XYZ file of C-alpha atoms in Angstrom:
582
model
C 105.288 23.493 -50.976
C 103.999 26.172 -48.684
C 100.881 28.164 -49.557
C 101.566 31.693 -48.321
C 98.007 32.845 -48.919
C 96.628 30.118 -46.683
C 96.593 29.634 -42.927
C 98.652 30.581 -40.940
C 100.380 33.185 -43.164
C 97.416 34.820 -44.934
C 99.720 36.941 -47.107
C 98.399 39.281 -49.777
C 99.978 39.691 -53.217
C 102.175 42.599 -52.108
C 103.516 40.656 -49.150
C 104.190 37.599 -51.293
C 106.072 39.850 -53.699
C 108.204 41.055 -50.772
C 108.965 37.425 -49.872
C 109.916 36.529 -53.447
C 111.969 39.678 -53.996
C 113.813 39.153 -50.712
C 114.637 35.532 -51.486
C 115.629 36.523 -55.024
C 118.099 39.065 -53.647
C 119.940 36.500 -51.509
C 123.139 34.701 -52.329
C 123.217 30.976 -51.582
C 125.268 31.725 -48.466
C 122.610 34.145 -47.217
C 119.860 31.647 -47.925
C 121.518 28.970 -45.827
C 122.209 31.394 -42.975
C 118.492 32.256 -42.808
C 117.869 28.736 -41.524
C 119.726 29.338 -38.254
C 118.476 30.874 -34.994
C 121.497 31.985 -32.990
C 122.092 32.580 -29.313
C 124.189 35.696 -28.791
C 127.442 34.362 -27.304
C 128.186 37.343 -25.043
C 125.505 39.235 -23.059
C 125.205 42.986 -23.421
C 124.428 45.625 -26.001
C 127.836 46.648 -27.298
C 126.985 48.122 -30.698
C 130.196 47.241 -32.472
C 130.064 43.676 -31.223
C 126.468 43.265 -32.370
C 127.177 44.888 -35.733
C 130.056 42.483 -36.357
C 127.936 39.488 -35.323
C 124.918 40.335 -37.449
C 126.874 41.360 -40.524
C 129.001 38.208 -40.453
C 126.478 35.588 -39.286
C 123.377 37.083 -41.013
C 120.993 34.719 -39.178
C 117.304 34.282 -39.804
C 116.597 34.507 -36.078
C 118.118 35.450 -32.737
C 117.464 34.481 -29.163
C 117.865 37.370 -26.714
C 120.661 37.022 -24.184
C 120.907 38.656 -20.802
C 120.523 42.072 -19.224
C 117.963 44.474 -17.812
C 115.081 45.773 -19.899
C 116.959 48.826 -21.164
C 119.938 46.701 -22.226
C 117.858 44.008 -23.910
C 115.722 46.603 -25.695
C 118.866 48.179 -27.115
C 120.356 44.796 -27.959
C 117.285 43.677 -29.914
C 117.027 47.023 -31.670
C 120.628 46.635 -32.792
C 119.926 43.093 -34.002
C 117.389 44.578 -36.404
C 119.453 47.638 -37.348
C 122.368 45.557 -38.521
C 120.322 42.904 -40.340
C 119.665 43.525 -44.028
C 116.678 41.192 -43.732
C 114.384 41.580 -40.699
C 115.307 39.078 -38.016
C 113.010 36.916 -35.921
C 113.761 37.541 -32.241
C 112.602 34.734 -29.978
C 111.663 34.648 -26.309
C 110.795 31.771 -23.997
C 108.025 32.747 -21.570
C 106.560 29.711 -19.840
C 105.295 31.707 -16.860
C 104.979 35.310 -18.041
C 107.409 38.119 -18.775
C 110.035 36.766 -16.367
C 111.008 34.391 -19.163
C 112.710 37.215 -21.047
C 113.524 39.475 -18.099
C 114.131 37.260 -15.046
C 114.646 40.133 -12.611
C 112.199 42.754 -13.870
C 109.614 40.715 -15.769
C 106.418 39.408 -14.208
C 105.958 35.815 -13.082
C 102.223 35.218 -13.464
C 101.921 31.495 -12.799
C 103.237 28.120 -13.832
C 101.201 26.121 -16.319
C 100.438 23.577 -13.596
C 99.008 26.402 -11.466
C 96.904 27.689 -14.351
C 95.710 24.166 -15.076
C 94.599 23.732 -11.457
C 92.171 26.648 -11.503
C 88.642 26.609 -12.818
C 88.527 28.296 -16.209
C 91.392 29.689 -18.269
C 91.831 33.255 -17.006
C 95.309 32.625 -15.655
C 96.448 30.863 -18.834
C 95.213 33.888 -20.782
C 97.026 36.298 -18.473
C 100.257 34.279 -18.718
C 100.119 34.836 -22.466
C 99.011 38.444 -22.202
C 101.809 39.450 -19.821
C 104.370 37.424 -21.768
C 103.296 39.124 -24.975
C 103.224 42.619 -23.501
C 106.572 42.438 -21.754
C 108.409 40.480 -24.473
C 107.145 42.745 -27.265
C 108.305 45.764 -25.245
C 111.930 44.654 -25.590
C 111.641 43.731 -29.276
C 110.723 40.046 -29.193
C 108.449 39.034 -32.072
C 108.453 35.238 -31.788
C 107.269 33.435 -28.675
C 108.597 29.913 -28.097
C 105.370 29.175 -26.229
C 102.941 27.841 -25.174
C 104.001 24.400 -23.938
C 101.464 21.954 -25.378
C 102.736 18.828 -23.628
C 100.288 16.477 -21.916
C 101.584 15.388 -18.511
C 101.179 11.612 -18.361
C 104.156 10.471 -16.259
C 104.403 11.791 -12.705
C 108.148 11.074 -12.673
C 108.761 13.520 -15.513
C 110.001 16.773 -13.988
C 111.253 18.626 -17.063
C 107.642 19.486 -17.968
C 105.979 18.906 -14.582
C 105.080 22.525 -13.882
C 105.326 23.544 -17.560
C 102.344 21.428 -18.613
C 98.742 22.510 -18.119
C 97.859 18.962 -17.044
C 97.217 15.350 -17.938
C 93.899 15.873 -19.731
C 94.219 16.740 -23.412
C 91.043 18.822 -23.468
C 92.194 20.859 -20.484
C 95.609 21.373 -22.071
C 93.933 22.448 -25.321
C 91.740 25.001 -23.569
C 94.688 26.525 -21.704
C 96.961 26.557 -24.754
C 94.227 28.334 -26.705
C 93.789 30.885 -23.910
C 97.540 31.532 -23.684
C 97.739 32.197 -27.436
C 94.723 34.493 -27.261
C 96.491 36.430 -24.511
C 99.607 36.788 -26.659
C 97.616 38.041 -29.633
C 95.624 40.544 -27.561
C 98.853 41.939 -26.105
C 101.070 41.733 -29.190
C 99.237 41.168 -32.510
C 102.549 40.947 -34.392
C 103.947 38.149 -32.238
C 104.147 34.580 -33.566
C 103.333 31.684 -31.215
C 104.926 28.259 -31.033
C 103.497 25.041 -29.627
C 106.109 22.659 -28.242
C 107.517 19.998 -27.890
C 106.120 18.017 -30.840
C 105.327 15.078 -30.746
C 104.986 15.633 -27.012
C 106.914 15.440 -23.753
C 105.459 14.165 -20.491
C 105.302 10.462 -21.341
C 108.917 9.478 -20.723
C 110.583 10.256 -17.411
C 113.819 11.184 -19.177
C 114.839 14.751 -19.934
C 115.923 15.145 -23.587
C 118.431 17.780 -22.488
C 120.353 14.917 -20.888
C 119.324 11.684 -22.617
C 117.577 10.283 -25.671
C 113.896 10.449 -24.724
C 110.811 8.760 -26.164
C 107.049 9.126 -26.243
C 105.863 5.498 -26.298
C 102.168 6.239 -26.854
C 100.603 4.027 -29.502
C 99.235 5.872 -32.559
C 95.631 5.799 -31.365
C 96.439 7.010 -27.865
C 98.762 9.683 -29.238
C 96.087 10.901 -31.643
C 93.553 11.256 -28.833
C 95.926 13.120 -26.519
C 98.985 14.953 -27.832
C 97.713 14.831 -31.405
C 94.379 16.352 -30.430
C 96.082 19.394 -28.914
C 98.210 19.985 -32.024
C 95.371 19.376 -34.503
C 93.196 21.903 -32.710
C 95.880 24.574 -32.661
C 96.798 23.943 -36.294
C 93.146 24.319 -37.280
C 93.002 27.593 -35.350
C 95.969 29.126 -37.168
C 99.074 28.305 -35.118
C 102.097 29.838 -36.863
C 104.990 27.678 -35.665
C 105.722 24.327 -34.036
C 108.904 23.353 -32.194
C 109.999 19.747 -32.524
C 111.101 18.069 -29.324
C 114.277 16.019 -29.263
C 111.869 13.188 -28.536
C 110.978 10.170 -30.650
C 107.532 8.663 -31.220
C 108.533 5.031 -31.924
C 105.175 3.373 -32.422
C 104.038 6.077 -34.823
C 107.339 5.862 -36.728
C 106.855 2.104 -37.082
C 103.321 2.614 -38.360
C 104.333 5.280 -40.864
C 107.494 3.485 -41.993
C 106.866 -0.287 -41.756
C 110.120 -2.144 -41.319
C 111.999 0.760 -39.785
C 114.758 -0.579 -37.539
C 115.093 0.495 -33.918
C 118.408 2.205 -34.653
C 116.665 4.245 -37.360
C 114.057 5.679 -34.985
C 115.068 9.289 -34.426
C 113.820 12.254 -32.396
C 111.219 14.327 -34.211
C 113.811 16.897 -35.343
C 115.442 14.166 -37.440
C 112.366 12.087 -38.340
C 110.836 12.834 -41.784
C 107.974 10.431 -41.117
C 106.892 12.573 -38.156
C 107.418 15.977 -39.751
C 106.445 15.313 -43.364
C 104.109 12.306 -43.299
C 102.375 13.084 -40.013
C 102.641 16.822 -39.296
C 102.557 18.197 -42.845
C 100.463 15.674 -44.767
C 98.104 14.080 -42.246
C 97.686 17.040 -39.860
C 97.860 19.732 -42.527
C 100.346 22.046 -40.842
C 101.356 24.781 -43.276
C 103.388 26.910 -40.864
C 107.039 26.999 -39.851
C 108.760 24.127 -38.041
C 111.773 24.837 -35.832
C 113.910 22.285 -34.039
C 114.389 22.406 -30.311
C 117.891 23.311 -29.109
C 120.408 21.290 -31.087
C 122.829 20.833 -28.176
C 120.307 18.657 -26.323
C 121.509 15.064 -25.974
C 118.229 13.845 -27.458
C 119.632 15.136 -30.757
C 123.370 15.647 -30.228
C 123.815 12.195 -28.716
C 122.208 10.155 -31.496
C 123.973 11.411 -34.639
C 127.198 13.144 -35.636
C 126.619 16.865 -35.908
C 127.959 16.899 -39.461
C 125.016 14.627 -40.345
C 122.439 16.054 -37.957
C 122.580 19.639 -39.237
C 121.569 18.855 -42.843
C 119.326 15.898 -41.900
C 117.335 18.110 -39.527
C 116.478 20.414 -42.437
C 115.933 17.494 -44.802
C 113.568 15.862 -42.303
C 111.317 18.915 -42.391
C 112.584 21.513 -39.903
C 112.664 24.929 -41.532
C 114.946 26.457 -38.901
C 117.735 25.029 -36.767
C 117.895 26.235 -33.160
C 121.369 27.274 -31.943
C 124.732 26.579 -33.475
C 127.698 24.963 -31.811
C 130.080 26.911 -34.028
C 128.188 28.979 -36.583
C 130.657 28.689 -39.447
C 131.220 24.989 -38.828
C 127.495 24.280 -38.762
C 127.023 26.358 -41.904
C 129.723 24.243 -43.516
C 127.871 21.090 -42.519
C 124.699 22.447 -44.117
C 126.543 23.405 -47.323
C 128.096 19.945 -47.478
C 124.629 18.458 -47.028
C 123.409 20.478 -49.999
C 126.335 19.292 -52.112
C 125.647 15.664 -51.168
C 121.933 15.974 -51.938
C 120.794 15.468 -48.335
C 119.073 18.859 -48.488
C 117.547 19.480 -51.910
C 117.048 22.845 -53.601
C 113.291 22.291 -53.264
C 113.525 21.668 -49.497
C 115.693 24.783 -49.048
C 113.287 26.869 -51.125
C 110.321 25.602 -49.115
C 112.037 26.430 -45.814
C 112.983 29.921 -47.014
C 109.431 30.681 -48.079
C 108.138 29.670 -44.655
C 110.781 31.765 -42.856
C 110.240 34.870 -44.987
C 106.524 34.170 -45.046
C 106.463 34.305 -41.252
C 108.376 37.578 -41.279
C 105.883 39.028 -43.748
C 102.965 37.682 -41.691
C 104.376 39.555 -38.689
C 104.780 42.736 -40.820
C 108.488 42.937 -40.032
C 109.068 44.685 -43.353
C 107.516 47.727 -41.645
C 109.882 49.726 -39.445
C 106.986 50.589 -37.134
C 106.665 46.888 -36.289
C 110.302 45.874 -36.580
C 111.413 48.510 -34.051
C 109.306 48.769 -30.861
C 108.670 52.065 -29.111
C 110.757 52.475 -25.988
C 107.710 53.684 -24.074
C 106.502 50.073 -24.071
C 109.106 49.254 -21.416
C 106.794 50.811 -18.829
C 104.642 47.671 -19.028
C 107.452 45.451 -17.737
C 106.709 44.442 -14.145
C 103.893 46.980 -13.836
C 101.408 46.956 -10.954
C 98.618 45.524 -13.101
C 100.752 42.545 -14.083
C 101.857 41.930 -10.490
C 98.227 41.907 -9.434
C 97.653 39.078 -11.914
C 100.241 37.062 -9.966
C 98.314 37.438 -6.716
C 94.991 36.633 -8.366
C 96.447 33.563 -10.069
C 97.758 32.321 -6.729
C 94.367 32.812 -5.102
C 92.669 30.775 -7.835
C 95.330 28.120 -8.305
C 96.904 27.176 -4.956
C 95.672 23.643 -4.337
C 94.885 21.549 -1.298
C 96.109 18.126 -2.388
C 95.009 16.330 0.769
C 94.057 16.883 4.415
C 93.231 13.371 5.510
C 93.383 14.098 9.249
C 91.256 17.242 9.021
C 94.009 19.468 10.378
C 92.924 22.576 8.472
C 92.419 25.358 9.143
C 95.473 25.859 11.327
C 94.669 28.732 13.703
C 97.784 30.595 14.895
C 96.078 31.347 18.197
C 95.783 27.599 18.814
C 99.033 26.388 17.208
C 101.304 29.386 17.487
C 104.769 27.854 17.870
C 105.854 26.706 14.421
C 108.948 24.907 13.204
C 109.785 25.777 9.598
C 111.606 23.123 7.595
C 112.753 24.596 4.284
C 113.922 22.055 1.705
C 115.677 23.412 -1.363
C 117.674 22.188 -4.329
C 121.297 21.345 -3.667
C 123.397 24.483 -4.277
C 125.712 24.020 -7.237
C 128.011 26.964 -6.635
C 130.480 27.948 -3.935
C 128.893 31.370 -4.248
C 125.675 30.139 -2.573
C 124.605 32.393 0.285
C 120.953 31.440 0.576
C 118.132 32.009 -1.880
C 115.982 34.332 0.229
C 112.913 32.096 0.002
C 113.093 30.756 3.563
C 113.037 34.332 4.831
C 109.990 35.094 2.658
C 108.197 32.083 4.133
C 109.147 33.123 7.663
C 107.814 36.631 7.095
C 104.507 35.359 5.741
C 104.035 32.855 8.593
C 104.811 35.577 11.145
C 102.438 37.918 9.343
C 99.740 35.277 9.847
C 100.478 35.164 13.596
C 102.891 32.247 14.044
C 106.096 32.346 16.045
C 108.628 30.724 13.728
C 111.763 28.731 14.470
C 113.813 27.853 11.398
C 115.189 24.349 11.179
C 118.845 24.566 10.075
C 120.035 23.112 6.789
C 123.420 21.549 6.164
C 124.190 24.135 3.465
C 123.656 27.032 5.853
C 125.689 25.409 8.607
C 128.595 25.059 6.191
C 128.412 28.791 5.471
C 127.950 29.841 9.111
C 130.499 27.498 10.690
C 132.824 26.714 7.826
C 133.416 23.209 6.547
C 133.426 20.979 9.623
C 132.356 17.382 10.413
C 130.172 18.647 13.266
C 127.800 20.255 10.760
C 126.798 16.796 9.583
C 126.584 15.536 13.168
C 124.328 18.407 14.144
C 121.977 17.680 11.241
C 121.587 14.116 12.564
C 120.401 15.199 16.029
C 116.724 16.185 16.194
C 116.656 15.958 20.002
C 114.291 14.448 22.562
C 110.754 13.810 21.358
C 109.189 15.046 24.599
C 111.057 18.324 24.292
C 110.000 18.624 20.674
C 106.303 18.272 21.526
C 106.663 20.850 24.307
C 108.373 23.348 22.003
C 106.253 23.142 18.845
C 102.563 23.107 18.006
C 102.896 22.765 14.235
C 105.539 21.937 11.627
C 105.556 23.538 8.180
C 107.607 21.790 5.502
C 108.120 24.083 2.502
C 109.747 22.328 -0.465
C 111.424 24.337 -3.208
C 113.133 21.772 -5.429
C 114.011 22.866 -8.962
C 116.291 21.655 -11.695
C 117.082 22.081 -15.357
C 119.178 20.027 -17.775
C 121.275 18.425 -15.048
C 119.358 15.337 -13.864
C 116.706 13.400 -15.705
C 114.363 13.326 -12.724
C 114.380 15.848 -9.878
C 113.146 14.460 -6.564
C 112.936 15.700 -3.012
C 116.464 15.815 -1.590
C 117.256 16.603 2.044
C 120.335 18.695 2.729
C 122.236 15.815 4.349
C 121.888 12.125 5.042
C 119.758 11.257 8.090
C 118.890 14.929 8.334
C 116.698 16.276 11.114
C 114.654 17.845 8.284
C 113.213 14.459 7.300
C 109.558 13.955 8.306
C 110.052 11.923 11.485
C 107.909 14.532 13.251
C 104.616 13.889 11.457
C 103.302 11.599 14.225
C 104.654 13.830 16.988
C 103.235 17.217 15.939
C 100.681 18.101 13.212
C 102.503 18.788 9.973
C 101.670 20.714 6.802
C 103.677 20.198 3.609
C 103.793 22.862 0.905
C 105.430 22.489 -2.504
C 106.652 25.705 -4.089
C 107.370 24.088 -7.440
C 106.938 20.434 -8.452
C 103.595 18.722 -7.984
C 104.896 15.180 -7.336
C 106.573 15.401 -3.921
C 104.103 13.099 -2.197
C 106.036 10.192 -3.695
C 108.839 11.077 -1.264
C 106.838 12.205 1.765
C 103.545 10.339 1.713
C 103.436 10.422 5.522
C 102.745 14.174 5.474
C 98.963 14.007 5.702
C 98.176 17.644 4.904
C 99.754 18.817 1.670
C 99.420 21.914 -0.513
C 100.758 22.694 -3.976
C 101.554 26.413 -4.132
C 103.406 26.432 -7.509
C 105.766 29.354 -6.916
C 108.524 30.476 -4.475
C 107.410 34.119 -4.687
C 105.695 36.169 -2.014
C 102.275 36.154 -3.687
C 102.060 32.372 -3.903
C 103.501 31.848 -0.421
C 101.063 34.364 1.053
C 98.113 32.753 -0.716
C 99.120 29.324 0.597
C 99.472 30.579 4.187
C 96.158 32.425 4.062
C 94.397 29.315 2.809
C 96.083 27.058 5.362
C 94.956 29.386 8.161
C 91.398 29.626 6.825
C 91.501 33.261 5.736
C 90.584 32.265 2.195
C 89.309 29.125 0.521
C 91.328 26.707 -1.565
C 90.151 27.041 -5.159
C 92.600 24.922 -7.151
C 91.920 21.324 -8.128
C 94.643 18.697 -7.993
C 95.482 16.699 -11.110
C 95.454 12.986 -10.265
C 99.156 12.779 -11.136
C 99.956 14.407 -7.770
C 99.344 11.032 -6.117
C 102.082 9.450 -8.235
C 100.147 6.244 -8.869
C 100.585 5.148 -5.232
C 97.993 4.255 -2.621
C 99.979 5.554 0.350
C 100.146 9.114 -0.985
C 96.385 9.369 -0.463
C 96.522 8.543 3.266
């Protein structure tokens, strides 16, 4: 059973009395509903809609959903107003405040960018800005930082979300991020994820059952070291990945059959034997999103809902249908899958966290609207530029091309490679224009290489668009027309493919790097760090980590010699291949 006076709750007698009185006032239905964190089904801040939702669902936690800062502030305030028991309101801020407010919030840096710099200032600022901007709109529970150790270069679901492949480096950055959160928002809980650790398998648990195949000793010295350190330092909550840890499960449960090996959210040996007993975690455990195939695809939902709680998760993230899932949990109680003792333990951790965050005080539960001024403020935007200056990384320059002086190589061809549009509403993402502006600002004359997507918009759907993309022209003419080629790659993806790789806009496209032996070429990644696997013949390559103006400008200034490269490449950028180093 939980000790509410101990780390990480540190409750006094009065606060414990509040926890006990609150639990004592609940009906069984209310107790079970406290175990769910809901995603608001419809964006917006319609008061009547929110009142009806909160009074009927009565959840323990909510995940914000959509809108500008004024709308989300009102929405979260209404969540609290219409909850008899204070509600945990969660945000997901991998990169800064843009995680809760994509348009107005501040992107500081990716974790990969922060991990590339010397020191942990950017990791701290990611947490600080995330805490400041999320708290301003009423968030009190941060589903961050990501504590995954990046061991498999093919893994793209955590590629830029991990601070790196070295456990000590990850630990230092995770610690700095949490310190930033606490300095900005003392009444904000932090969460390390995705226990037992992503970054080993190349599969994305959103799409497929995924596994961390580290043996117990290797796991303990890498992923386990990060979690042990954070637990010792008072981490409040841990999110379980929909990821299994097979070799550890076999060690903890000798004789366990392969078909019995489950993702952590459903694995009592990982949550109770390992995380609670061996690692001494006394805080709250929440599952990762329950719709992920890593969980939804391995067990019927009617079984998974109660078995997740029985395994050791205190809260269940997202319902498919709230009343149906509640029914599954009630049935699990009736069948003895979830015991009264397990329910009581979970409730004490949930209410204990709310007391730890002082949510029983209206002054904490309801933020001051004046805090919205911090969202996207000039100080936070300056952090973005400074992070880019420290983090943008020269991966290789094996032919000593740099610096590229515009006065000497003025005529530039820009090849912009982006993710395949997945909507007929696509009309460009604006990033190619940002790149063009920054190259022209540096003194280049820029010609944009067409993409198949843009030709389809400009010319309509026509076979000649594909034909045009297959015709790069005479080599002699190309060398006369261009002094330098810049290849900017902005490939992103989420919960659609297991592995995102460089994808040209059409087959046999003129974008492909046939030009690297004709004209000097510089490659720049604006997101993933593993693109050399697909374009090893680009001999000068930079990881810039973000498709925003600050990161693009920093990359261009460093390429042209106006500032020095300060980031350090993680060895995973070479993708375990010899040719990527050439």
